[in-house]
Amino acid sequence: MDNWFTIDQIDADTYIISEYRHWEETHCYLLNGNTRSLLIDTGLGISNIYKEVLKLTDKPITAVATHIHWDHIGGHKYFPDFYAHADELECLNGKFPLSIETIRGMVVDRCDLPEGFCVNNYELFQGMPTKVLTDHDMIDIGGREIEALHTPGHAPGHLCFWEKSRGYLFTGDLVYKDILFAYYPSTDPEAYLDSLEKVAALPVKKVFPAHHSLDMEPEILIRMREAFRKLKADGKLHHGSGTFDYGDWGVWL
C-alpha cells in the first residue's frame, strides 16, 4: 500500500477520493446508485484509483470528467466507459495545449511520490468517450439522477454536476478555495462569470470542489459571482488584468 489516496465519506453512498500528497490536492467523487456508480474525475494518474474504487462499489462504473486536464483524467485508462463534454474532445484527441514534458514536470512538482513511480512513463490519457455530454443532460445511476451543467470559463467544455435531490454541487475547477485560473488562452473570463451566475442560482446545500479545502459553504458561490460582476463593471474581467485576492479565494486573470 502506498497510501496515496485519502478516502472520506459524504453519506452512505457518496465518497471523496483525495490526493493530498500532491500540491494540487485533487478530489474525485464516487456516487453509488442502485444500478451503477459514477466517478466524477479520475485524478492525477500517479497511483491506481481503480483499486480504491473497487473497495467502495460492486456496481458497473462510469467515469465522467469535469474537464480534460491532466489532473482530472489521470485514471481514465481504467474506465473504458467514460463521458465528456463535446468542447473537450480535441484535448482527448491529441490537441492538448501543453507538451507531455511540461505535464510530467507538473506531475512531480511539490509532490510526495509513491515508491516505484516513474514519471518518464506518465502519459496524457487520450480516447473517445462512450457518451458526449451537453448542457442539462441527466445521468441516471439508479435512484440517483445527476445533471451535467456546462460551465465554461476555466475550460471550454467544463462541467459541474448537480444532484438536485441532495443539494450537492460538484464544481470541478470552476469553484474552489485558492487561486482560480482564468488567465491562459483556453480560459474565458466572461464565460466564467456566466457559469458562476448559473451555479449561484441553484439551491445548493453542499459544495464539493476538485481541489484543496473541502470546508466550503454554498455562500461562496454568491461571493464569487458578486466579485466577478464587479470585475466586469470595473472593466477588469479580461486576460492580463492581474490577480485578485478575496481572502479565502482569488482569481488570476
XYZ file of C-alpha atoms in Angstrom:
253
model
C 0.000 0.000 0.000
C 1.406 3.396 -0.939
C -1.319 5.338 0.949
C -1.602 7.717 -1.969
C -5.367 8.217 -1.654
C -7.368 9.514 1.294
C -10.992 8.352 1.419
C -13.752 10.385 3.076
C -17.441 9.557 3.184
C -20.103 12.187 2.469
C -23.115 9.941 3.060
C -23.994 6.242 2.858
C -23.285 6.028 -0.877
C -21.061 9.018 -1.741
C -17.297 9.143 -1.278
C -14.416 11.581 -1.734
C -11.153 10.149 -3.061
C -8.390 12.702 -2.463
C -4.727 13.046 -3.435
C -3.255 15.145 -0.636
C 0.351 14.135 -1.328
C 0.393 16.346 -4.411
C 0.199 20.150 -4.113
C -2.964 20.276 -6.232
C -4.848 18.176 -3.663
C -7.200 16.802 -6.292
C -10.571 15.383 -5.193
C -12.572 12.802 -7.115
C -16.095 11.808 -6.145
C -17.725 8.390 -6.249
C -21.519 8.368 -6.363
C -23.050 4.936 -5.915
C -26.518 4.311 -7.329
C -28.714 1.218 -7.337
C -27.622 0.088 -10.801
C -24.207 1.696 -11.365
C -21.649 4.075 -9.939
C -20.491 7.442 -11.250
C -16.902 8.572 -10.685
C -16.504 12.328 -11.133
C -12.893 12.827 -12.325
C -10.158 10.215 -12.006
C -7.317 12.297 -10.570
C -3.649 12.569 -11.365
C -2.921 9.036 -12.518
C 0.076 8.727 -10.201
C -1.478 5.783 -8.354
C -4.253 3.391 -9.409
C -7.606 4.921 -8.447
C -9.476 1.904 -9.867
C -8.227 -0.263 -6.985
C -9.656 2.235 -4.493
C -12.998 2.499 -6.285
C -13.421 -1.300 -6.281
C -13.308 -1.196 -2.464
C -16.289 1.166 -2.449
C -18.648 -0.279 -5.060
C -19.545 -3.555 -6.756
C -21.579 -1.815 -9.490
C -20.511 -1.040 -13.085
C -18.603 2.248 -13.085
C -18.961 5.199 -15.419
C -16.283 7.904 -15.202
C -17.100 11.476 -16.086
C -14.682 14.380 -16.422
C -15.361 17.891 -15.213
C -12.841 18.799 -17.926
C -9.968 17.224 -19.825
C -6.954 18.476 -17.885
C -4.208 16.053 -16.874
C -5.005 16.212 -13.148
C -8.631 15.167 -13.745
C -8.243 12.334 -16.266
C -5.127 10.562 -14.988
C -7.067 7.414 -14.117
C -9.344 7.367 -17.147
C -7.358 4.488 -18.643
C -9.010 2.192 -16.074
C -12.552 3.219 -17.067
C -13.497 2.394 -20.674
C -16.999 3.745 -20.033
C -16.493 7.494 -19.677
C -18.321 10.707 -20.581
C -17.025 14.143 -21.560
C -18.386 17.395 -22.989
C -18.248 17.989 -26.731
C -15.971 21.030 -26.330
C -13.302 18.890 -24.658
C -12.969 16.280 -27.394
C -9.952 17.930 -29.044
C -7.969 17.543 -25.811
C -8.818 13.836 -25.861
C -7.591 13.581 -29.433
C -4.022 14.857 -29.413
C -4.641 18.594 -29.201
C -3.975 19.258 -25.527
C -2.150 22.636 -25.436
C 0.738 21.504 -23.188
C 3.583 19.156 -24.092
C 3.987 15.852 -22.278
C 7.309 17.146 -20.893
C 5.537 20.126 -19.315
C 2.824 17.890 -17.878
C 5.376 15.465 -16.427
C 7.084 18.409 -14.741
C 3.810 19.378 -13.058
C 3.156 15.781 -12.017
C 6.327 15.632 -9.933
C 6.245 19.264 -8.721
C 5.785 19.612 -4.940
C 4.777 16.005 -4.617
C 5.493 13.141 -2.212
C 5.640 10.478 -4.919
C 4.893 6.837 -4.114
C 7.778 4.385 -4.238
C 8.340 2.932 -7.685
C 6.593 5.721 -9.605
C 8.467 6.645 -12.800
C 7.380 9.938 -14.333
C 9.013 9.039 -17.660
C 6.214 6.503 -18.171
C 3.486 9.066 -17.472
C 1.223 9.706 -20.472
C -1.726 12.019 -21.038
C -4.906 9.991 -21.476
C -6.372 10.001 -24.967
C -9.574 8.357 -26.177
C -13.175 8.760 -27.241
C -15.969 8.942 -24.679
C -18.817 6.451 -24.726
C -21.166 9.433 -24.438
C -20.700 13.083 -25.343
C -22.491 15.278 -22.813
C -24.327 18.517 -23.460
C -25.785 21.080 -21.079
C -28.535 19.723 -18.773
C -28.010 16.068 -19.727
C -29.194 13.764 -16.947
C -27.139 10.807 -15.742
C -29.311 8.158 -14.070
C -27.366 5.712 -11.907
C -30.415 4.064 -10.316
C -32.239 6.001 -7.606
C -29.985 9.000 -8.197
C -30.076 11.490 -11.035
C -27.162 13.832 -11.671
C -27.432 16.771 -14.054
C -24.473 17.834 -16.184
C -24.195 21.623 -16.312
C -22.000 23.185 -18.992
C -19.959 25.751 -17.074
C -17.165 27.082 -19.307
C -14.605 29.618 -18.139
C -11.764 27.505 -16.767
C -12.058 25.180 -19.774
C -14.335 25.332 -22.848
C -16.190 22.120 -22.033
C -16.058 22.363 -18.256
C -18.923 20.640 -16.462
C -20.319 20.933 -12.970
C -22.543 18.127 -11.697
C -25.756 18.908 -9.817
C -27.636 16.375 -7.747
C -30.812 18.285 -7.006
C -32.359 15.708 -4.664
C -29.449 16.022 -2.223
C -28.449 19.604 -2.972
C -24.939 18.501 -3.944
C -22.942 20.565 -6.430
C -19.660 19.113 -7.705
C -17.831 22.156 -9.053
C -14.635 20.835 -10.642
C -12.230 23.740 -11.234
C -14.939 26.392 -11.529
C -15.142 26.890 -7.765
C -12.608 26.059 -5.055
C -10.762 27.821 -2.235
C -7.477 29.042 -3.714
C -6.451 30.934 -6.822
C -8.888 30.214 -9.652
C -7.124 30.009 -13.016
C -8.654 32.124 -15.785
C -5.526 33.532 -17.415
C -4.325 31.052 -20.006
C -5.557 31.097 -23.608
C -8.114 28.280 -23.247
C -9.892 30.131 -20.422
C -12.662 32.687 -20.899
C -13.252 35.227 -18.084
C -16.618 36.403 -19.464
C -17.854 32.815 -19.751
C -16.572 32.235 -16.191
C -18.974 34.893 -14.920
C -21.867 33.367 -16.863
C -21.091 29.984 -15.302
C -20.957 31.468 -11.796
C -24.342 33.087 -12.454
C -25.650 29.651 -13.394
C -24.462 27.761 -10.302
C -25.126 30.603 -7.836
C -28.812 30.444 -8.790
C -29.137 26.809 -7.654
C -30.486 25.813 -4.193
C -27.125 24.261 -3.242
C -26.730 22.635 0.175
C -23.149 21.377 -0.187
C -20.296 22.392 -2.494
C -17.718 19.788 -3.469
C -14.673 21.217 -5.289
C -11.973 19.406 -7.281
C -9.074 20.882 -5.285
C -7.926 21.952 -1.830
C -10.212 22.692 1.126
C -13.430 20.729 1.460
C -14.675 23.232 4.044
C -16.917 25.200 1.714
C -20.335 26.708 2.261
C -22.736 27.488 -0.611
C -22.467 31.221 0.106
C -19.068 31.212 -1.621
C -20.925 30.819 -4.919
C -22.652 34.150 -4.309
C -19.432 35.860 -3.231
C -17.601 34.663 -6.313
C -20.431 35.759 -8.591
C -20.505 39.214 -6.991
C -16.718 39.591 -7.292
C -16.801 38.641 -10.973
C -19.706 41.036 -11.556
C -17.652 43.858 -10.049
C -14.587 42.941 -12.096
C -16.744 43.194 -15.203
C -18.248 46.527 -14.115
C -14.727 47.852 -13.492
C -13.540 46.728 -16.924
C -11.147 44.158 -15.443
C -12.780 40.891 -16.469
C -10.258 40.045 -19.175
C -6.939 38.273 -19.639
C -3.942 40.191 -18.347
C -5.730 42.297 -15.745
C -3.892 40.609 -12.868
C -4.542 38.521 -9.756
C -7.291 39.494 -7.343
C -7.369 38.282 -3.728
C -10.662 37.874 -1.884
C -9.381 36.290 1.316
C -10.269 32.599 1.164
C -10.106 32.582 -2.665
C -8.760 34.606 -5.562
C -8.631 34.682 -9.327
C -5.753 35.018 -11.767
C -6.840 36.762 -14.939
